[in-house]
CSV table of C-alpha atoms in Angstrom, one decimal:
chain,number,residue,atom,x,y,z
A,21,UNK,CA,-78.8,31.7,-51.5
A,22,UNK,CA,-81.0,28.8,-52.5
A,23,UNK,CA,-82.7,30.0,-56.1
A,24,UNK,CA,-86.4,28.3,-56.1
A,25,UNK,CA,-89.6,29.1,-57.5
A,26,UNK,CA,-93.0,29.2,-56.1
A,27,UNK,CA,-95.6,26.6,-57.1
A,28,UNK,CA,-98.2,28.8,-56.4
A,29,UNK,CA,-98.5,30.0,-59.9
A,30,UNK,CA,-99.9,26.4,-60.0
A,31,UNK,CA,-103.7,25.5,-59.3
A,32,UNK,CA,-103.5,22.8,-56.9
A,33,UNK,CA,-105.4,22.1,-53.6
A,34,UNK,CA,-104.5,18.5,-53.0
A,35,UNK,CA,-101.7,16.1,-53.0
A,36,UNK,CA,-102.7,14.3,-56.4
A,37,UNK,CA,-102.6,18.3,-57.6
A,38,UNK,CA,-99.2,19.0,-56.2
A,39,UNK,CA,-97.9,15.5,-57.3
A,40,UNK,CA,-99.1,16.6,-61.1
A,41,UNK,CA,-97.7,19.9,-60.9
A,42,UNK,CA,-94.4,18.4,-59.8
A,43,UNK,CA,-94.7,16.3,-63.0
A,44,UNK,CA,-95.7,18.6,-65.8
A,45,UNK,CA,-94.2,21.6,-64.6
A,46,UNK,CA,-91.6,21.8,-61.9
A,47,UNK,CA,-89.4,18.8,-63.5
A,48,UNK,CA,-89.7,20.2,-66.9
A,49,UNK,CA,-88.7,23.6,-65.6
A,50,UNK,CA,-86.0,22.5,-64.4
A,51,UNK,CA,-84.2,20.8,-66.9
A,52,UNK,CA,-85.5,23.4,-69.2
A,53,UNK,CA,-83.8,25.9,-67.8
A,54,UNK,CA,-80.5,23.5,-67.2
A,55,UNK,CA,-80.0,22.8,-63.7
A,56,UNK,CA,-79.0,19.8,-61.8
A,57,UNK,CA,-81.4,20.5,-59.4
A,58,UNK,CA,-84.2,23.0,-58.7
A,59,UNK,CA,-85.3,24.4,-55.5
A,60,UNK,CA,-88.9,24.7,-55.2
A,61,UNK,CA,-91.3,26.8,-52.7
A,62,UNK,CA,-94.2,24.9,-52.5
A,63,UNK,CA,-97.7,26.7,-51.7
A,64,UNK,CA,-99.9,24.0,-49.5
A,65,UNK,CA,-103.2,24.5,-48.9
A,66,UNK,CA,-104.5,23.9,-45.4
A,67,UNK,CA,-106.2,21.1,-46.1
A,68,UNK,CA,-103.1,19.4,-47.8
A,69,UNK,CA,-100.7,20.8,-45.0
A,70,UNK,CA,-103.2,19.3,-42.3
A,71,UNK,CA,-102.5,16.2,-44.0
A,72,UNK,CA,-99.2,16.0,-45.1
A,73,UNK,CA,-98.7,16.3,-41.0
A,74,UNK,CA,-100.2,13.9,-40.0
A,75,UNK,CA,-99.6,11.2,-42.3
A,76,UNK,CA,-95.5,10.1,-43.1
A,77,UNK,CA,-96.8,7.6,-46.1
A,78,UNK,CA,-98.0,11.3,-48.2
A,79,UNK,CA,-95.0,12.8,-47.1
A,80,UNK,CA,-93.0,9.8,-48.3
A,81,UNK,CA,-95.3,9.9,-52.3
A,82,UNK,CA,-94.2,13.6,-51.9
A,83,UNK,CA,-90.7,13.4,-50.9
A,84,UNK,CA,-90.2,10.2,-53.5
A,85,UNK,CA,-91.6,12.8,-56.2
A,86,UNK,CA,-89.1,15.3,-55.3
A,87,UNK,CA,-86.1,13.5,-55.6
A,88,UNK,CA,-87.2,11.7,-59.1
A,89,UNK,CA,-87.9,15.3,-60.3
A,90,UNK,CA,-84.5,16.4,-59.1
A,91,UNK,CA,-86.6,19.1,-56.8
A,92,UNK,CA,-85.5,20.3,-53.5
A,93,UNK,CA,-87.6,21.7,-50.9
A,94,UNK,CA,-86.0,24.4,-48.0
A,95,UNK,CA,-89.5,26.7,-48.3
A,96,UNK,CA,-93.1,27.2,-48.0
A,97,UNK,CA,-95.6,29.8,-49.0
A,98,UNK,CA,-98.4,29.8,-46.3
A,99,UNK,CA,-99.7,33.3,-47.0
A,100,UNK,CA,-103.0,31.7,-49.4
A,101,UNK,CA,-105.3,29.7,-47.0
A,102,UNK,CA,-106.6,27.8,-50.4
A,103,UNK,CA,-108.3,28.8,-53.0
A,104,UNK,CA,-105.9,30.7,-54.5
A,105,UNK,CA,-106.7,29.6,-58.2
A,106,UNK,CA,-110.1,31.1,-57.2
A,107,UNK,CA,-112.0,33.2,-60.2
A,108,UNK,CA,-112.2,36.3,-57.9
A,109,UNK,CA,-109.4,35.7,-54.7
A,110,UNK,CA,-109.1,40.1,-54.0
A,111,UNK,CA,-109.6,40.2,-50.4
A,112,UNK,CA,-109.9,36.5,-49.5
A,113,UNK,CA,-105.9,35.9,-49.7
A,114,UNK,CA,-105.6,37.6,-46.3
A,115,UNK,CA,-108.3,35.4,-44.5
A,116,UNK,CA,-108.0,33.8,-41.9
A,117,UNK,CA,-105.9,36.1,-40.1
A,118,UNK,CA,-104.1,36.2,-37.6
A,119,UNK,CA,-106.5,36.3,-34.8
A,120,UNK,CA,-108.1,33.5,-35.7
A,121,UNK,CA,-106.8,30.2,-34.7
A,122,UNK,CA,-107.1,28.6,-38.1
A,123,UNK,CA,-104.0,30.7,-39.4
A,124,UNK,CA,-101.6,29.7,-36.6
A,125,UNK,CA,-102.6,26.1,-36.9
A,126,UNK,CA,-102.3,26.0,-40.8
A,127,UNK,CA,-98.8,27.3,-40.4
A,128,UNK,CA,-97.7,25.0,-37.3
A,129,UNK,CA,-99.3,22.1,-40.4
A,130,UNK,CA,-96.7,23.8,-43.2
A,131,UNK,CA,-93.5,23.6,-40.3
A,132,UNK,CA,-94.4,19.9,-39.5
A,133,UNK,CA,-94.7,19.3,-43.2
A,134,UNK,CA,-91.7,21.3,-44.3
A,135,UNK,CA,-89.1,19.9,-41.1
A,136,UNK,CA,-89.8,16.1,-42.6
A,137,UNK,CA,-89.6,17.0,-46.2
A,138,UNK,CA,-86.3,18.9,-45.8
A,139,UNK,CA,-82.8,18.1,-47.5
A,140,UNK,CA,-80.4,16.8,-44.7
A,141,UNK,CA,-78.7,19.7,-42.5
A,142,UNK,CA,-80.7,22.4,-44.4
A,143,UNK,CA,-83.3,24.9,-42.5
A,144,UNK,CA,-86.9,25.7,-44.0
A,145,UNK,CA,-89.2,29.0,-44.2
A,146,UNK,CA,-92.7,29.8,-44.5
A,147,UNK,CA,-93.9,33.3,-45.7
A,148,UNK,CA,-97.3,33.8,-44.1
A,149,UNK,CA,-99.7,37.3,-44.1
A,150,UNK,CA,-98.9,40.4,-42.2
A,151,UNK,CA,-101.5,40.0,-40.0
A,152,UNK,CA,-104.5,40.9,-42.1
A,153,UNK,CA,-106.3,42.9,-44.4
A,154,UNK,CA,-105.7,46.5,-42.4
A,155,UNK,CA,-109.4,46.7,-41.5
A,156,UNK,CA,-111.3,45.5,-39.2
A,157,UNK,CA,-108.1,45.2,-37.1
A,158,UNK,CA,-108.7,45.8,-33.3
A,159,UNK,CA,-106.7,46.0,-30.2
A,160,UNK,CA,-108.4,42.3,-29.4
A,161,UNK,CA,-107.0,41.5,-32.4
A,162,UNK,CA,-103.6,42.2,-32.3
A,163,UNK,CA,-103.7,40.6,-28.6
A,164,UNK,CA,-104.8,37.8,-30.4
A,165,UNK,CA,-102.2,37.8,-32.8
A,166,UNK,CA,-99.7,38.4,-30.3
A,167,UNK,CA,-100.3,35.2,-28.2
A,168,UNK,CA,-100.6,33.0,-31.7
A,169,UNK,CA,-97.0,33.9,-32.8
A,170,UNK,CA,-95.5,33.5,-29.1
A,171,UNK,CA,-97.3,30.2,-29.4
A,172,UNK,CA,-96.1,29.5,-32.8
A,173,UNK,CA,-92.6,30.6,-31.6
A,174,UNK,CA,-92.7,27.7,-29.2
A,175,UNK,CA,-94.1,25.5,-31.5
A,176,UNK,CA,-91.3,26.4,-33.9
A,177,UNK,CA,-89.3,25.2,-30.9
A,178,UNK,CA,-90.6,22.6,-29.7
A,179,UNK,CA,-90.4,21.0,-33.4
A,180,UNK,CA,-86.3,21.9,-33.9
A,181,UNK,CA,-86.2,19.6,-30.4
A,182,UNK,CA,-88.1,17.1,-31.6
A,183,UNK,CA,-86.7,16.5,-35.2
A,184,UNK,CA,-83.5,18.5,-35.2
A,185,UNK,CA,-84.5,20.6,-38.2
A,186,UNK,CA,-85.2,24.5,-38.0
A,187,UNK,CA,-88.2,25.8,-39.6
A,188,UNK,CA,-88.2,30.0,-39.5
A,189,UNK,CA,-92.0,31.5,-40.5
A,190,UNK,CA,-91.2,34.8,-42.4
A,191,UNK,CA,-94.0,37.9,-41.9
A,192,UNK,CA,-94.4,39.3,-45.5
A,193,UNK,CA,-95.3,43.2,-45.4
A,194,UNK,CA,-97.5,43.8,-47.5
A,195,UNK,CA,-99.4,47.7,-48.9
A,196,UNK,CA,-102.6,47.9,-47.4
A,197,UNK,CA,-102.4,45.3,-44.6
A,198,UNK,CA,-102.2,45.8,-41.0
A,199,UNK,CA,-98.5,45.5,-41.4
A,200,UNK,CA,-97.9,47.3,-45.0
A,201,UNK,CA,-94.4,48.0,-44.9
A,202,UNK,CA,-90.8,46.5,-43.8
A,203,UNK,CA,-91.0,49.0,-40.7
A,204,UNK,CA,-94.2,47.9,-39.8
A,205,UNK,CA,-92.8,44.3,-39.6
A,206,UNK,CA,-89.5,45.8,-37.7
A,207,UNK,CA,-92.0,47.7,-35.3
A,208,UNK,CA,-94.3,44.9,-34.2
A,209,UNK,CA,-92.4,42.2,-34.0
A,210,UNK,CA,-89.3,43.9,-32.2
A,211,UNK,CA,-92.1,45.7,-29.8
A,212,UNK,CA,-93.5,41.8,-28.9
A,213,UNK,CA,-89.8,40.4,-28.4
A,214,UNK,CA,-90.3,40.4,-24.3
A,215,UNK,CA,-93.8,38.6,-25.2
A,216,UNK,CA,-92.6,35.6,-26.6
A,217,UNK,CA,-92.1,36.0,-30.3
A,218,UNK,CA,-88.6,34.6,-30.5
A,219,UNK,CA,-86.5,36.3,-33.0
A,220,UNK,CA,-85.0,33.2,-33.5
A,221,UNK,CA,-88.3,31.4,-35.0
A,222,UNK,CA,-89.9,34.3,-36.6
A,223,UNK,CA,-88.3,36.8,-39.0
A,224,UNK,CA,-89.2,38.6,-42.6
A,225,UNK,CA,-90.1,37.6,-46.0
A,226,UNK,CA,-89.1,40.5,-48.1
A,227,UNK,CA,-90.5,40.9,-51.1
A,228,UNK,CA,-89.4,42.9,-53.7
A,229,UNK,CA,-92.5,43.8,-55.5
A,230,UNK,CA,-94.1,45.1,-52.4
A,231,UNK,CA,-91.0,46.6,-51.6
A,232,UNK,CA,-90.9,48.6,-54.8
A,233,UNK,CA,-94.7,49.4,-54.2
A,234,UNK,CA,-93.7,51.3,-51.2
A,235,UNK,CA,-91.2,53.1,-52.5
A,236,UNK,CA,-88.9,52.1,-50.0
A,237,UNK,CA,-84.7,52.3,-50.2
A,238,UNK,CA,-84.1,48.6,-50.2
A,239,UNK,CA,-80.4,48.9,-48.6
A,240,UNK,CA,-82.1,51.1,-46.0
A,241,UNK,CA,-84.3,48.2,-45.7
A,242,UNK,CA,-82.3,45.6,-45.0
A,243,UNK,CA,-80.2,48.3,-42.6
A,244,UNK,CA,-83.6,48.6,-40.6
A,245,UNK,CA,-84.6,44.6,-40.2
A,246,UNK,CA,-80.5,44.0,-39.6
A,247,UNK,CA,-80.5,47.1,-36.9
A,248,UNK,CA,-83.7,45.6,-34.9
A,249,UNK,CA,-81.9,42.3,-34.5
A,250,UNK,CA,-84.6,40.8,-36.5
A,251,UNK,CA,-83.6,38.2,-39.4
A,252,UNK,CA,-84.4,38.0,-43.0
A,253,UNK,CA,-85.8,34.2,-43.8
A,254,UNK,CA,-86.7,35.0,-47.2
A,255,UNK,CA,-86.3,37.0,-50.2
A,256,UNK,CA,-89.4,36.6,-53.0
A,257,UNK,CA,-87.7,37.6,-56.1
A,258,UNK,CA,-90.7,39.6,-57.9
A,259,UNK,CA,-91.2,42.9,-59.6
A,260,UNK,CA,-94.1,45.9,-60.1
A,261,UNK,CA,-95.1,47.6,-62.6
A,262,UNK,CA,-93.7,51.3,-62.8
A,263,UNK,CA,-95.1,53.6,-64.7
A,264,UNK,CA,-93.6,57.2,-64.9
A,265,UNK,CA,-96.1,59.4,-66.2
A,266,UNK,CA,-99.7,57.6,-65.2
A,267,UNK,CA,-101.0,60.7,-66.7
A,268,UNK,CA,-100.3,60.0,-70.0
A,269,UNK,CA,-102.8,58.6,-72.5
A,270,UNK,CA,-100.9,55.8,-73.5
A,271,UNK,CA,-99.9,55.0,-70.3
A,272,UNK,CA,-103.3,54.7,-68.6
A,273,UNK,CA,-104.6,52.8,-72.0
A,274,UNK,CA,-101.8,49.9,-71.3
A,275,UNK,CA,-102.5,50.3,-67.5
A,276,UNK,CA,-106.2,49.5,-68.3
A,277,UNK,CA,-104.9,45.9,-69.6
A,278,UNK,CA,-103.7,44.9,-66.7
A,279,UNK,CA,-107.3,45.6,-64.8
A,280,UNK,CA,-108.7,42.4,-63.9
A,281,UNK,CA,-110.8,40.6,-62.0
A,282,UNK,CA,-109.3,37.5,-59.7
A,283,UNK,CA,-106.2,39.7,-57.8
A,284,UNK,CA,-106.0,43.0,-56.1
A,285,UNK,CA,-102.9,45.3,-57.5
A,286,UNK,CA,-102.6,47.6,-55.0
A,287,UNK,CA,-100.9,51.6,-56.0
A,288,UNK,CA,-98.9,53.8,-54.9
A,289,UNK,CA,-98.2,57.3,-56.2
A,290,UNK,CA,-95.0,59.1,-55.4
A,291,UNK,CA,-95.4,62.8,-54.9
A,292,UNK,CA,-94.1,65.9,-52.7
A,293,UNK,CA,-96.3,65.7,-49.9
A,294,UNK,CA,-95.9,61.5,-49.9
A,295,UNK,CA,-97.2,58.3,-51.3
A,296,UNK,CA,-101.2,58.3,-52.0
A,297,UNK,CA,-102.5,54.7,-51.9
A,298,UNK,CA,-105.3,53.3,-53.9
A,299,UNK,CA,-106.1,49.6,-53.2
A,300,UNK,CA,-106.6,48.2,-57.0
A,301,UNK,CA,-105.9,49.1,-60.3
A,302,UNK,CA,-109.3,50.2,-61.4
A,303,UNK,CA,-109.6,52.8,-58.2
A,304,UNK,CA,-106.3,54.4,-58.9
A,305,UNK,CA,-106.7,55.2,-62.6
A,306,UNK,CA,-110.1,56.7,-61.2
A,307,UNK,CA,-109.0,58.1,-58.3
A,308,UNK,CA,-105.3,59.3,-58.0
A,309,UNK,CA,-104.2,62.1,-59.6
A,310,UNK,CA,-101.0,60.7,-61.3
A,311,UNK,CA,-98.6,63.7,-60.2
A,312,UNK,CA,-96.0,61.5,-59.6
A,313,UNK,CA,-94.6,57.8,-60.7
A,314,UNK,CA,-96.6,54.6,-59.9
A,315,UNK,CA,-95.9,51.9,-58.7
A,316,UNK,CA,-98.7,48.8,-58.7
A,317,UNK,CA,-98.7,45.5,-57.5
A,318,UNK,CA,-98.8,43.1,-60.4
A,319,UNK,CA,-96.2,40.7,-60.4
A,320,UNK,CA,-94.3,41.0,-63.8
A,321,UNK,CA,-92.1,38.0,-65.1
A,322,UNK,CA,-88.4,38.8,-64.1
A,323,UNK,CA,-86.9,38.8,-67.6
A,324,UNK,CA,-89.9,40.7,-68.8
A,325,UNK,CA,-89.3,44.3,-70.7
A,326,UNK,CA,-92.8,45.7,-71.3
A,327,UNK,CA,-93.4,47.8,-74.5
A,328,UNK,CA,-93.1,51.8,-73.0
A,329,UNK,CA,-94.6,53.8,-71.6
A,330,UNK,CA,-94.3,50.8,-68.7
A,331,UNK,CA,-91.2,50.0,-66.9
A,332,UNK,CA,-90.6,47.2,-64.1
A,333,UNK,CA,-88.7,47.6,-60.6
A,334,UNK,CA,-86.3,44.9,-61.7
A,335,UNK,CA,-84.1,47.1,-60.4
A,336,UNK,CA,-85.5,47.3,-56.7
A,337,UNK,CA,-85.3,43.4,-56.8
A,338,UNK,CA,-81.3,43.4,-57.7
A,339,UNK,CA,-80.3,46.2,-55.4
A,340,UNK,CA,-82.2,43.9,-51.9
A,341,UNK,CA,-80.7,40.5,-53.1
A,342,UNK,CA,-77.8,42.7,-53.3
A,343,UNK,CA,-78.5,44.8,-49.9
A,344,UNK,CA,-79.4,40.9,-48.4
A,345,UNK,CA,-76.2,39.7,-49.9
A,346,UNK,CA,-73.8,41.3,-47.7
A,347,UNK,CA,-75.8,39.8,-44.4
A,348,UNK,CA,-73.7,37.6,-42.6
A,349,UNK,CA,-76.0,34.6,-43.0
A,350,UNK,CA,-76.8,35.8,-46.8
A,351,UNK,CA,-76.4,32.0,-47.9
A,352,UNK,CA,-79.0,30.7,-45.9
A,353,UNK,CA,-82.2,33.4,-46.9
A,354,UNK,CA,-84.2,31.8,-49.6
A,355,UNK,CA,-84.7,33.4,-52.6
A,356,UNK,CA,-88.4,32.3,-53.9
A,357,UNK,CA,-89.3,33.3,-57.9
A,358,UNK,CA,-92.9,34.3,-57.3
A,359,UNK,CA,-94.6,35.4,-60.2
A,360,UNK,CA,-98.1,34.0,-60.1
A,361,UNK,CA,-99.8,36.1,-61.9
A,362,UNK,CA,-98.9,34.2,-65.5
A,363,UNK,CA,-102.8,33.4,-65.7
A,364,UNK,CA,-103.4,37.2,-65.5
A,365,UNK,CA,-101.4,38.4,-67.6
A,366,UNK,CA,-101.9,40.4,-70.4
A,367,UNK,CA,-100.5,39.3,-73.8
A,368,UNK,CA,-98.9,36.3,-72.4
A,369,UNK,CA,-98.2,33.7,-75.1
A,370,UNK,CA,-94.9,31.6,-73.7
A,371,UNK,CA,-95.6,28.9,-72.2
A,372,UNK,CA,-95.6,28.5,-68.5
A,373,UNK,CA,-92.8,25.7,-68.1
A,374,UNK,CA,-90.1,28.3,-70.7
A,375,UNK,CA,-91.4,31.5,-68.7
A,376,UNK,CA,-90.6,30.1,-65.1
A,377,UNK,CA,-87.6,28.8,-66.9
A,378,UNK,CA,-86.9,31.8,-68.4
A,379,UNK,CA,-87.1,33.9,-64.9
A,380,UNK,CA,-84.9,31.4,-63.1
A,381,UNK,CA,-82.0,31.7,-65.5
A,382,UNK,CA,-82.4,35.7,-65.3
A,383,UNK,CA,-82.2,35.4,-61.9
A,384,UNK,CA,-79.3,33.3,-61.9
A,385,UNK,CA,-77.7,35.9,-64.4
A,386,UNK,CA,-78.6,39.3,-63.1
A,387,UNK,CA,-78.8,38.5,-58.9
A,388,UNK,CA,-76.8,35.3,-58.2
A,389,UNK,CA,-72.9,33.7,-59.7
A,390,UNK,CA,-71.1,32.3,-60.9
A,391,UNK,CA,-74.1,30.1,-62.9
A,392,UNK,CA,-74.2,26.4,-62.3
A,393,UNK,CA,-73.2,23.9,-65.0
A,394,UNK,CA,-75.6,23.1,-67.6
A,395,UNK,CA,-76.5,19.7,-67.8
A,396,UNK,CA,-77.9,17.9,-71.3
A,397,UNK,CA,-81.6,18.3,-71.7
């Protein structure tokens, strides 16, 4: 698999951002962390991805960055529309969705982008929302969404015709959205197959925080996407928060650190009659009784061992990349570190470019070998 991480733990919303960014921290990441190369998952804004389309002298300052940072590019993030840098974002990362035209032409932007930025012979991705928010979804809704990924499915097409390079957009699951877990993905998309969502194009971005969120088996996932004839495009390598006992004093008092204001972490509790749902951090430690383990949707840094009572689902992330691994097309998923919550963090004092640095080489350590050669920093 091709390791990267995503920029979107960067503020940037235009190409002079991204160009910086590429600079200051993706370069130096890299040779901290003592690779050759690095893959990197760029998040574009729409505005930026509108241009970067249209315009082959940006693409060429872009790709002319890339290559003097020793960067390579195989994937997008296309789930934030912008603003994701925002003081409060909560809600707003899922808009627009997928009824409204805007998303589908923001993405068809990112595939343009990403087929013309692309390492020779190599096929992209783009992670975009499951849909929406899961309310208000209506039946016109979903119509609309269906008819905006057969359309991006030909568009997806009609660009591997034109350029010769495949570009797959990967539906993220995500809890509380329209499409909140792997099986929703697996349900929808194989149900719309005879509609003109074309397997081929348009596939799953699994991520392993929300994976660990839901509780879900991720062998059993993997089974279930492989089963449906659906394909996995990407892996984000990410982990949650678990905590064992949420009714423990201690507990809740470290939980209550991680309460704040510019993300939503959605819960879930584990018990005998199912998983109980809350859809941030502050609701559930008012809200859910805490008869069972939690799980909550804060990305923690890979390599990260917080102080008990608090765990992480690193676990959950090795045993997909290891459930993806034995896929027969294993070496072309992407594998995208996506902590972007380092701004949010509570108690964070490493700097940004030895953190992602630190991460990558944990993941080249615990979910990927043998290790590449180090070079001399």
């Amino acid at each position: 698999m091709l390791l990267s991480y995503c920029t979107n733990v960067h503020p940037a919303e235009d190409l002079d951002g991204v160009v910086r960014q590429l600079r200051e921290y993706a370069g130096p990441i890299r040779r901290a962390a003592g690779r050759e190369t690095l893959g990197v998952g760029l998040w574009l804004p729409a505005g930026l991805a509108a241009r970067l389309a249209g315009s082959p002298e940006d693409r060429a300052v872009l790709r002319g960055v890339l290559e003097e940072e020793g960067l390579v590019l195989a994937t997008v993030n296309a789930f934030p529309y912008g603003g994701f840098h925002d003081d409060v974002v909560k809600h707003a990362v899922y808009r627009p969705t997928w009824a409204e035209r805007s998303r589908l032409e923001y993405t068809l932007d990112c595939a343009a982008a990403t087929a013309a930025l692309l390492p020779a012979g190599a096929a992209g991705s783009i992670s975009t929302v499951p849909l929406a928010w899961r309310e208000p979804w209506t039946e016109d809704d979903d119509a609309a969404a269906t008819a905006a990924f057969a359309e991006l499915s030909a568009g997806l097409r009609a660009l591997r015709e034109r350029t010769g390079r495949t570009v797959r957009v990967a539906v993220e699951p995500e809890p509380g959205c329209v499409l909140d877990t792997v099986s929703d993905v697996v349900g929808w998309l194989g149900a719309r197959v005879d509609r003109g969502i074309d397997p081929e194009f348009v596939g799953l971005c699994v991520d392993a925080c929300h994976l660990a969120v839901s509780f879900a088996d991720p062998a059993e996932a993997v089974a279930e996407i492989d089963a449906a004839g659906l394909r996995i495009v990407k892996v984000q390598a990410s982990a949650a928060l678990h905590v064992a006992d949420p009714r423990d004093p201690d507990a809740r008092s470290a939980l209550e650190r991680f309460v704040e204001p510019r993300y939503l972490h959605q819960v879930r509790e584990s018990g005998a009659s199912g998983v109980l749902a809350a859809d941030d951090l502050d609701a559930a430690l008012a809200d859910l009784p805490g008869a069972g383990p939690w799980r909550v949707h804060f990305h923690i840094p890979l390599h990260h061992v917080p102080a008990d009572p608090l765990e992480t689902t690193a676990d959950v992330l090795r045993r997909t990349v290891a459930a993806v691994d034995r896929l027969p097309y294993a070496d072309d998923v992407h594998l995208d570190v996506e902590t972007y919550t380092w701004g949010v963090l509570p108690g964070a004092a490493v700097g940004l470019v030895d953190g992602v640095a630190a991460e990558l080489e944990w993941a080249q350590s615990h979910l990927l070998a043998p290790a590449p050669a180090r070079t001399a920093l």
